[in-house]
């Protein structure tokens, strides 16, 4: 902003992030990181040997195999496995990206209309990654913030048949800090 340019920041949302990681795909990725032998076998058993049932007032469903999700609350395994699954996302885009567990945002400096196209191309690339790795972004909860400029580009996410325009926000909680589009004090409602 000191140089007279603005930023467009897209805050991404994953629906049920830790519950959505497909086990088979995660094991494939772990192999590419060089994890093999007993550790890979243990992780495979740890993830895939899970079942669950639902109970309500003493009545239970049948036992079903759990095909996705990383365990939460067991040390840091869930966050680590989730991060390993999502690790390659930055290599799919041209803009800048920040990831902390399931909090992800990407941003691009906007000097001209063409810069907005780069950011939209990155959103489309992320959709391609989702198609390959059986992942979804929750386009209804993904948001864009235009910081320090007057170009109000519309951005879209989702599969081709159901693309949605991202909501524009004036402020957003980012890892516990409220960021506003004018970088001034937030409005507390």
XYZ file of N, CA and C in Angstrom:
567
model
N 0.830 -1.185 0.000
C 0.000 0.000 0.000
C 0.874 1.247 0.000
N 2.040 1.201 0.653
C 2.942 2.347 0.658
C 3.401 2.704 -0.749
N 3.422 1.706 -1.642
C 3.827 1.945 -3.024
C 2.648 2.357 -3.903
N 1.468 2.493 -3.320
C 0.301 2.938 -4.073
C -0.523 1.823 -4.679
N -0.218 0.578 -4.338
C -0.967 -0.550 -4.878
C -1.786 -1.190 -3.772
N -2.701 -2.030 -4.180
C -3.509 -2.747 -3.208
C -3.292 -4.241 -3.310
N -4.017 -4.950 -2.490
C -3.979 -6.410 -2.470
C -5.399 -6.933 -2.556
N -5.555 -8.050 -3.219
C -6.775 -8.821 -3.096
C -6.387 -10.082 -2.341
N -7.088 -10.329 -1.255
C -6.818 -11.484 -0.403
C -8.031 -12.398 -0.445
N -7.798 -13.680 -0.717
C -8.877 -14.665 -0.707
C -8.655 -15.574 0.494
N -9.649 -15.599 1.375
C -9.638 -16.484 2.542
C -10.392 -17.748 2.157
N -9.695 -18.879 2.201
C -10.288 -20.140 1.777
C -10.912 -20.874 2.954
N -11.962 -21.600 2.678
C -12.632 -22.394 3.709
C -12.761 -23.829 3.219
N -12.364 -24.754 4.070
C -12.516 -26.178 3.795
C -13.671 -26.701 4.639
N -14.659 -27.337 4.036
C -15.731 -27.902 4.868
C -15.229 -29.132 5.610
N -15.357 -29.118 6.931
C -14.932 -30.245 7.767
C -13.532 -30.710 7.388
N -12.589 -29.780 7.397
C -11.248 -30.014 6.869
C -10.605 -31.299 7.358
N -10.519 -31.485 8.657
C -9.798 -32.634 9.183
C -10.555 -33.941 8.956
N -11.859 -33.851 8.752
C -12.670 -35.049 8.521
C -12.711 -35.451 7.050
N -12.193 -34.617 6.165
C -12.383 -34.826 4.729
C -11.185 -35.418 4.006
N -10.070 -35.601 4.676
C -8.868 -36.110 4.006
C -9.075 -37.585 3.655
N -9.093 -37.936 2.353
C -9.291 -39.332 1.963
C -8.053 -40.172 2.298
N -8.252 -41.257 3.020
C -7.136 -42.059 3.510
C -6.237 -42.581 2.395
N -6.809 -43.147 1.352
C -5.981 -43.716 0.273
C -5.104 -42.650 -0.379
N -5.671 -41.482 -0.611
C -4.893 -40.401 -1.228
C -3.792 -39.914 -0.283
N -4.094 -39.845 1.006
C -3.087 -39.432 1.983
C -1.927 -40.426 1.997
N -2.217 -41.717 1.975
C -1.157 -42.733 1.958
C -0.305 -42.576 0.696
N -0.947 -42.280 -0.450
C -0.187 -42.026 -1.690
C 0.787 -40.873 -1.497
N 0.317 -39.801 -0.885
C 1.168 -38.631 -0.666
C 2.301 -38.938 0.296
N 2.004 -39.695 1.354
C 3.051 -40.033 2.318
C 4.180 -40.808 1.645
N 3.832 -41.671 0.696
C 4.850 -42.411 -0.060
C 5.746 -41.454 -0.832
N 5.166 -40.387 -1.407
C 5.978 -39.444 -2.178
C 6.934 -38.653 -1.282
N 6.639 -38.585 0.015
C 7.543 -37.919 0.963
C 8.639 -38.858 1.436
N 8.638 -40.101 0.936
C 9.671 -41.054 1.322
C 9.315 -41.874 2.545
N 8.092 -41.768 3.005
C 7.669 -42.576 4.145
C 7.365 -43.978 3.622
N 7.985 -44.971 4.226
C 7.828 -46.348 3.749
C 8.033 -47.317 4.908
N 7.994 -48.570 4.603
C 8.275 -49.604 5.595
C 7.266 -49.636 6.731
N 7.797 -49.885 7.925
C 6.942 -50.061 9.107
C 6.146 -48.802 9.435
N 6.754 -47.623 9.260
C 6.035 -46.390 9.573
C 4.836 -46.216 8.647
N 5.034 -46.434 7.353
C 3.918 -46.318 6.410
C 2.845 -47.354 6.735
N 3.270 -48.576 7.029
C 2.314 -49.631 7.370
C 1.526 -49.264 8.632
N 2.228 -48.731 9.620
C 1.557 -48.329 10.866
C 0.547 -47.213 10.598
N 0.967 -46.163 9.829
C 0.061 -45.058 9.511
C -1.144 -45.546 8.711
N -0.896 -46.452 7.767
C -1.985 -47.003 6.963
C -2.989 -47.722 7.868
N -2.494 -48.559 8.769
C -3.386 -49.263 9.704
C -4.074 -48.292 10.651
N -3.335 -47.290 11.095
C -3.876 -46.298 12.025
C -5.052 -45.557 11.398
N -4.926 -45.212 10.118
C -5.979 -44.465 9.431
C -7.117 -45.356 8.965
N -6.775 -46.445 8.329
C -7.795 -47.244 7.658
C -8.503 -48.232 8.570
N -7.944 -48.556 9.676
C -8.565 -49.553 10.562
C -9.520 -48.883 11.544
N -10.278 -47.925 11.072
C -11.208 -47.202 11.939
C -12.640 -47.501 11.512
N -13.467 -47.674 12.525
C -14.889 -47.848 12.279
C -15.637 -46.919 13.221
N -16.902 -46.719 12.923
C -17.724 -45.880 13.802
C -19.175 -46.301 13.690
N -19.907 -45.914 14.710
C -21.347 -46.080 14.673
C -21.940 -44.886 15.394
N -23.178 -44.609 15.087
C -23.869 -43.465 15.672
C -24.939 -43.994 16.616
N -25.005 -43.361 17.770
C -26.010 -43.773 18.740
C -26.924 -42.615 19.109
N -28.182 -42.924 19.293
C -29.153 -41.923 19.713
C -30.152 -42.599 20.644
N -30.165 -42.149 21.900
C -31.084 -42.673 22.912
C -31.051 -44.191 23.000
N -29.837 -44.733 23.013
C -29.687 -46.169 23.204
C -29.817 -47.013 21.955
N -30.116 -46.416 20.827
C -30.199 -47.143 19.558
C -28.983 -46.774 18.719
N -28.322 -47.797 18.156
C -27.084 -47.567 17.423
C -27.199 -48.031 15.981
N -26.496 -47.320 15.111
C -26.422 -47.725 13.705
C -25.469 -48.916 13.600
N -25.408 -49.477 12.418
C -24.441 -50.549 12.206
C -23.051 -49.944 12.126
N -22.040 -50.751 12.367
C -20.649 -50.323 12.329
C -20.232 -50.088 10.880
N -19.653 -48.912 10.593
C -19.214 -48.569 9.237
C -17.738 -48.225 9.239
N -17.064 -48.525 8.135
C -15.651 -48.186 7.980
C -15.528 -46.684 7.708
N -14.552 -46.049 8.331
C -14.284 -44.625 8.118
C -13.264 -44.515 6.988
N -13.640 -43.839 5.891
C -12.790 -43.768 4.704
C -12.001 -42.474 4.595
N -12.332 -41.508 5.439
C -11.616 -40.229 5.360
C -11.512 -39.622 6.746
N -10.610 -38.661 6.840
C -10.434 -37.935 8.086
C -9.132 -38.299 8.775
N -8.563 -37.314 9.436
C -7.383 -37.553 10.252
C -7.790 -37.359 11.708
N -7.291 -38.233 12.583
C -7.694 -38.152 13.991
C -7.303 -36.816 14.602
N -8.188 -36.281 15.411
C -7.913 -35.025 16.106
C -7.765 -35.313 17.590
N -6.995 -34.479 18.248
C -6.846 -34.621 19.678
C -5.791 -35.621 20.092
N -5.176 -36.323 19.144
C -4.109 -37.268 19.464
C -2.791 -36.574 19.138
N -2.198 -35.966 20.163
C -0.980 -35.184 19.984
C -1.186 -34.227 18.810
N -0.269 -34.216 17.882
C -0.386 -33.331 16.718
C -0.539 -34.118 15.431
N -0.823 -35.406 15.516
C -0.897 -36.234 14.320
C -1.907 -35.722 13.311
N -3.072 -35.334 13.765
C -4.106 -34.884 12.842
C -3.678 -33.682 12.042
N -3.147 -32.672 12.735
C -2.702 -31.458 12.037
C -1.518 -31.752 11.120
N -0.610 -32.607 11.574
C 0.550 -32.954 10.749
C 0.103 -33.682 9.480
N -0.756 -34.677 9.616
C -1.217 -35.423 8.444
C -2.014 -34.524 7.506
N -2.841 -33.646 8.059
C -3.587 -32.697 7.229
C -2.616 -31.794 6.466
N -1.608 -31.277 7.155
C -0.627 -30.390 6.512
C 0.143 -31.110 5.417
N 0.488 -32.365 5.639
C 1.185 -33.131 4.604
C 0.283 -33.339 3.389
N -1.004 -33.542 3.638
C -1.931 -33.727 2.530
C -2.054 -32.458 1.684
N -2.075 -31.309 2.333
C -2.279 -30.036 1.647
C -0.966 -29.375 1.212
N 0.139 -29.969 1.558
C 1.463 -29.375 1.411
C 1.784 -28.814 0.028
N 1.313 -29.432 -1.014
C 1.699 -29.025 -2.369
C 0.864 -27.879 -2.943
N -0.164 -27.439 -2.232
C -1.030 -26.378 -2.777
C -0.248 -25.167 -3.292
N 0.733 -24.643 -2.539
C 1.441 -23.454 -3.045
C 2.132 -23.663 -4.391
N 2.494 -24.896 -4.717
C 3.162 -25.135 -6.002
C 2.191 -25.054 -7.181
N 0.897 -24.988 -6.912
C -0.111 -24.917 -7.960
C -0.488 -23.486 -8.315
N 0.049 -22.514 -7.618
C -0.378 -21.136 -7.842
C 0.796 -20.203 -8.086
N 0.487 -19.020 -8.631
C 1.494 -17.995 -8.911
C 1.520 -16.916 -7.834
N 0.380 -16.666 -7.209
C 0.291 -15.633 -6.172
C 0.946 -16.131 -4.892
N 0.901 -15.310 -3.874
C 1.425 -15.702 -2.568
C 0.346 -16.453 -1.802
N 0.791 -17.365 -0.934
C -0.147 -18.163 -0.150
C 0.414 -18.357 1.244
N -0.480 -18.379 2.213
C -0.113 -18.655 3.593
C -1.025 -19.752 4.107
N -0.429 -20.764 4.741
C -1.195 -21.883 5.266
C -0.783 -22.139 6.706
N -1.759 -22.285 7.571
C -1.523 -22.692 8.946
C -2.642 -23.650 9.306
N -2.319 -24.941 9.313
C -3.316 -26.003 9.501
C -4.432 -25.780 8.476
N -5.667 -25.565 8.922
C -6.758 -25.416 7.955
C -7.099 -23.959 7.660
N -6.272 -23.026 8.095
C -6.445 -21.605 7.746
C -5.540 -21.289 6.564
N -6.142 -20.992 5.438
C -5.377 -20.747 4.212
C -5.884 -19.483 3.541
N -4.942 -18.691 3.064
C -5.313 -17.505 2.288
C -4.295 -17.334 1.173
N -4.739 -16.744 0.078
C -3.816 -16.364 -0.981
C -4.092 -14.929 -1.347
N -3.060 -14.268 -1.824
C -3.203 -12.856 -2.140
C -2.319 -12.500 -3.312
N -2.721 -11.420 -3.945
C -1.998 -10.937 -5.118
C -1.986 -9.408 -5.084
N -0.837 -8.835 -5.381
C -0.734 -7.382 -5.487
C -1.470 -6.961 -6.750
N -2.326 -5.983 -6.621
C -3.158 -5.540 -7.741
C -2.671 -4.172 -8.210
N -2.051 -4.167 -9.391
C -1.598 -2.910 -9.984
C -2.419 -2.549 -11.220
N -3.048 -3.588 -11.809
C -3.862 -3.405 -13.017
C -4.854 -4.565 -13.094
N -5.810 -4.453 -13.974
C -6.845 -5.486 -14.102
C -6.251 -6.877 -14.354
N -5.170 -6.951 -15.097
C -4.570 -8.244 -15.429
C -4.096 -8.993 -14.180
N -3.736 -8.269 -13.124
C -3.307 -8.928 -11.889
C -4.452 -9.723 -11.275
N -5.669 -9.214 -11.425
C -6.837 -9.932 -10.913
C -7.039 -11.248 -11.666
N -6.690 -11.261 -12.945
C -6.809 -12.490 -13.732
C -5.861 -13.567 -13.218
N -4.678 -13.159 -12.753
C -3.719 -14.114 -12.194
C -4.321 -14.776 -10.960
N -4.945 -13.980 -10.103
C -5.567 -14.527 -8.905
C -6.722 -15.460 -9.268
N -7.536 -15.092 -10.244
C -8.619 -15.980 -10.675
C -8.056 -17.265 -11.270
N -6.979 -17.164 -12.047
C -6.333 -18.373 -12.582
C -5.870 -19.286 -11.448
N -5.351 -18.687 -10.372
C -4.922 -19.483 -9.227
C -6.104 -20.185 -8.562
N -7.216 -19.504 -8.451
C -8.407 -20.148 -7.888
C -8.853 -21.316 -8.766
N -8.750 -21.142 -10.074
C -9.088 -22.235 -10.994
C -8.095 -23.387 -10.859
N -6.821 -23.068 -10.661
C -5.808 -24.113 -10.455
C -6.089 -24.892 -9.171
N -6.503 -24.184 -8.127
C -6.844 -24.871 -6.881
C -8.023 -25.819 -7.093
N -8.963 -25.427 -7.943
C -10.082 -26.321 -8.252
C -9.582 -27.561 -8.984
N -8.611 -27.391 -9.873
C -8.031 -28.549 -10.568
C -7.369 -29.489 -9.572
N -6.656 -28.923 -8.597
C -6.030 -29.730 -7.556
C -7.108 -30.501 -6.794
N -8.197 -29.836 -6.486
C -9.311 -30.485 -5.772
C -9.871 -31.656 -6.575
N -10.011 -31.483 -7.875
C -10.547 -32.542 -8.719
C -9.642 -33.775 -8.684
N -8.340 -33.553 -8.660
C -7.377 -34.655 -8.643
C -7.346 -35.346 -7.286
N -7.346 -34.569 -6.219
C -7.106 -35.100 -4.871
C -8.373 -35.269 -4.035
N -9.525 -35.275 -4.658
C -10.806 -35.509 -3.970
C -10.993 -34.562 -2.791
N -10.914 -33.295 -3.075
C -11.022 -32.271 -2.039
C -12.051 -31.249 -2.469
N -12.570 -30.503 -1.520
C -13.513 -29.438 -1.852
C -13.217 -28.215 -1.005
N -13.395 -27.086 -1.621
C -13.436 -25.832 -0.880
C -14.904 -25.474 -0.729
N -15.224 -24.826 0.363
C -16.585 -24.384 0.582
C -16.708 -22.973 0.009
N -17.061 -22.882 -1.268
C -17.108 -21.589 -1.960
C -18.062 -20.610 -1.288
N -19.097 -21.124 -0.621
C -20.043 -20.239 0.072
C -19.386 -19.515 1.248
N -18.339 -20.104 1.807
C -17.670 -19.497 2.959
C -16.307 -18.907 2.623
N -15.826 -19.103 1.401
C -14.589 -18.450 0.973
C -14.903 -16.973 0.762
N -13.940 -16.109 1.080
C -14.195 -14.667 1.020
C -13.029 -13.956 0.353
N -13.333 -12.794 -0.197
C -12.294 -11.955 -0.775
C -12.349 -10.587 -0.095
N -11.160 -10.033 0.136
C -11.062 -8.679 0.689
C -10.175 -7.861 -0.237
N -10.686 -6.702 -0.651
C -9.923 -5.766 -1.483
C -9.284 -4.766 -0.522
N -7.969 -4.787 -0.445
C -7.256 -3.929 0.506
C -6.554 -2.810 -0.247
N -6.932 -1.586 0.057
C -6.199 -0.417 -0.411
C -6.274 -0.088 -1.884
N -7.331 -0.468 -2.574
C -7.464 -0.071 -3.983
C -8.932 -0.048 -4.370
N -9.179 0.527 -5.547
C -10.568 0.702 -5.963
C -11.027 -0.319 -7.003
N -10.134 -1.201 -7.472
C -10.551 -2.240 -8.416
C -11.303 -3.311 -7.634
N -12.549 -3.449 -7.887
C -13.379 -4.398 -7.134
C -13.710 -5.608 -8.002
N -12.710 -6.397 -8.285
C -12.869 -7.566 -9.137
C -13.728 -8.626 -8.458
N -14.516 -9.302 -9.235
C -15.287 -10.433 -8.736
C -14.479 -11.701 -8.982
N -14.443 -12.564 -7.981
C -13.728 -13.834 -8.091
C -14.712 -14.974 -7.899
N -14.403 -16.101 -8.540
C -15.309 -17.244 -8.540
C -14.551 -18.511 -8.169
N -15.260 -19.425 -7.500
C -14.694 -20.731 -7.146
C -15.742 -21.802 -7.357
N -15.249 -23.027 -7.470
C -16.140 -24.174 -7.548
C -15.988 -24.905 -8.860
N -16.652 -26.035 -8.917
C -16.643 -26.829 -10.135
C -17.363 -26.060 -11.237
N -17.017 -26.345 -12.477
C -17.540 -25.587 -13.615
C -19.063 -25.494 -13.597
N -19.724 -26.563 -13.189
C -21.191 -26.573 -13.215
C -21.816 -25.784 -12.067
N -21.013 -25.460 -11.058
C -21.596 -24.780 -9.894
C -20.678 -23.684 -9.342
N -20.054 -22.924 -10.232
C -19.163 -21.846 -9.788
C -19.945 -20.797 -9.011
N -19.322 -20.299 -7.947
C -19.976 -19.293 -7.119
C -19.081 -18.073 -6.991
N -19.732 -16.931 -6.981
C -18.995 -15.693 -6.754
C -18.640 -15.616 -5.269
N -17.387 -15.271 -4.993
C -16.949 -15.162 -3.605
C -17.510 -13.898 -2.971
N -17.906 -14.019 -1.722
C -18.401 -12.871 -0.971
C -17.256 -11.903 -0.700
N -17.552 -10.611 -0.808
C -16.571 -9.563 -0.499
C -16.809 -9.129 0.937
N -15.728 -9.052 1.707
C -15.831 -8.638 3.111
C -14.961 -7.410 3.352
N -15.348 -6.652 4.355
C -14.586 -5.461 4.743
C -13.652 -5.761 5.907
N -13.947 -6.844 6.637
C -13.050 -7.263 7.703
C -13.150 -8.771 7.868
N -12.061 -9.362 8.363
C -11.993 -10.807 8.516
C -11.066 -11.146 9.673
N -11.444 -12.157 10.442
C -10.576 -12.651 11.513
C -9.548 -13.565 10.868
N -8.284 -13.234 11.039
C -7.179 -13.966 10.428
C -6.248 -14.428 11.534
N -6.344 -15.702 11.892
C -5.566 -16.270 12.999
C -5.702 -15.443 14.273
N -6.920 -15.029 14.560
C -7.204 -14.305 15.791
C -7.076 -12.800 15.705
N -6.564 -12.284 14.601
C -6.404 -10.846 14.415
C -7.447 -10.385 13.407
N -8.149 -9.302 13.724
C -9.147 -8.783 12.787
C -8.449 -7.840 11.812
N -8.533 -8.186 10.530
C -7.939 -7.393 9.454
C -9.080 -6.681 8.738
N -8.885 -5.398 8.429
C -9.902 -4.640 7.705
C -9.376 -4.219 6.345
N -10.284 -3.939 5.438
C -9.888 -3.593 4.066
C -9.155 -2.259 3.984
N -9.316 -1.401 4.991
C -8.553 -0.139 4.993
C -7.375 -0.190 5.973
N -7.173 -1.350 6.577
C -6.095 -1.601 7.544
C -6.143 -0.651 8.737
N -7.347 -0.231 9.072
C -7.553 0.604 10.263
C -8.232 -0.252 11.323
N -8.639 0.371 12.397
C -9.277 -0.372 13.482
C -10.575 -1.009 13.012
N -10.825 -2.249 13.428
C -12.055 -2.919 13.018
C -13.270 -2.320 13.690
N -14.390 -2.520 13.034
C -15.672 -2.096 13.596
C -16.187 -3.267 14.418
N -16.375 -3.049 15.713
C -16.889 -4.093 16.586
C -18.408 -3.964 16.634
N -19.086 -5.033 16.252
C -20.545 -4.989 16.189
C -21.119 -5.683 17.412
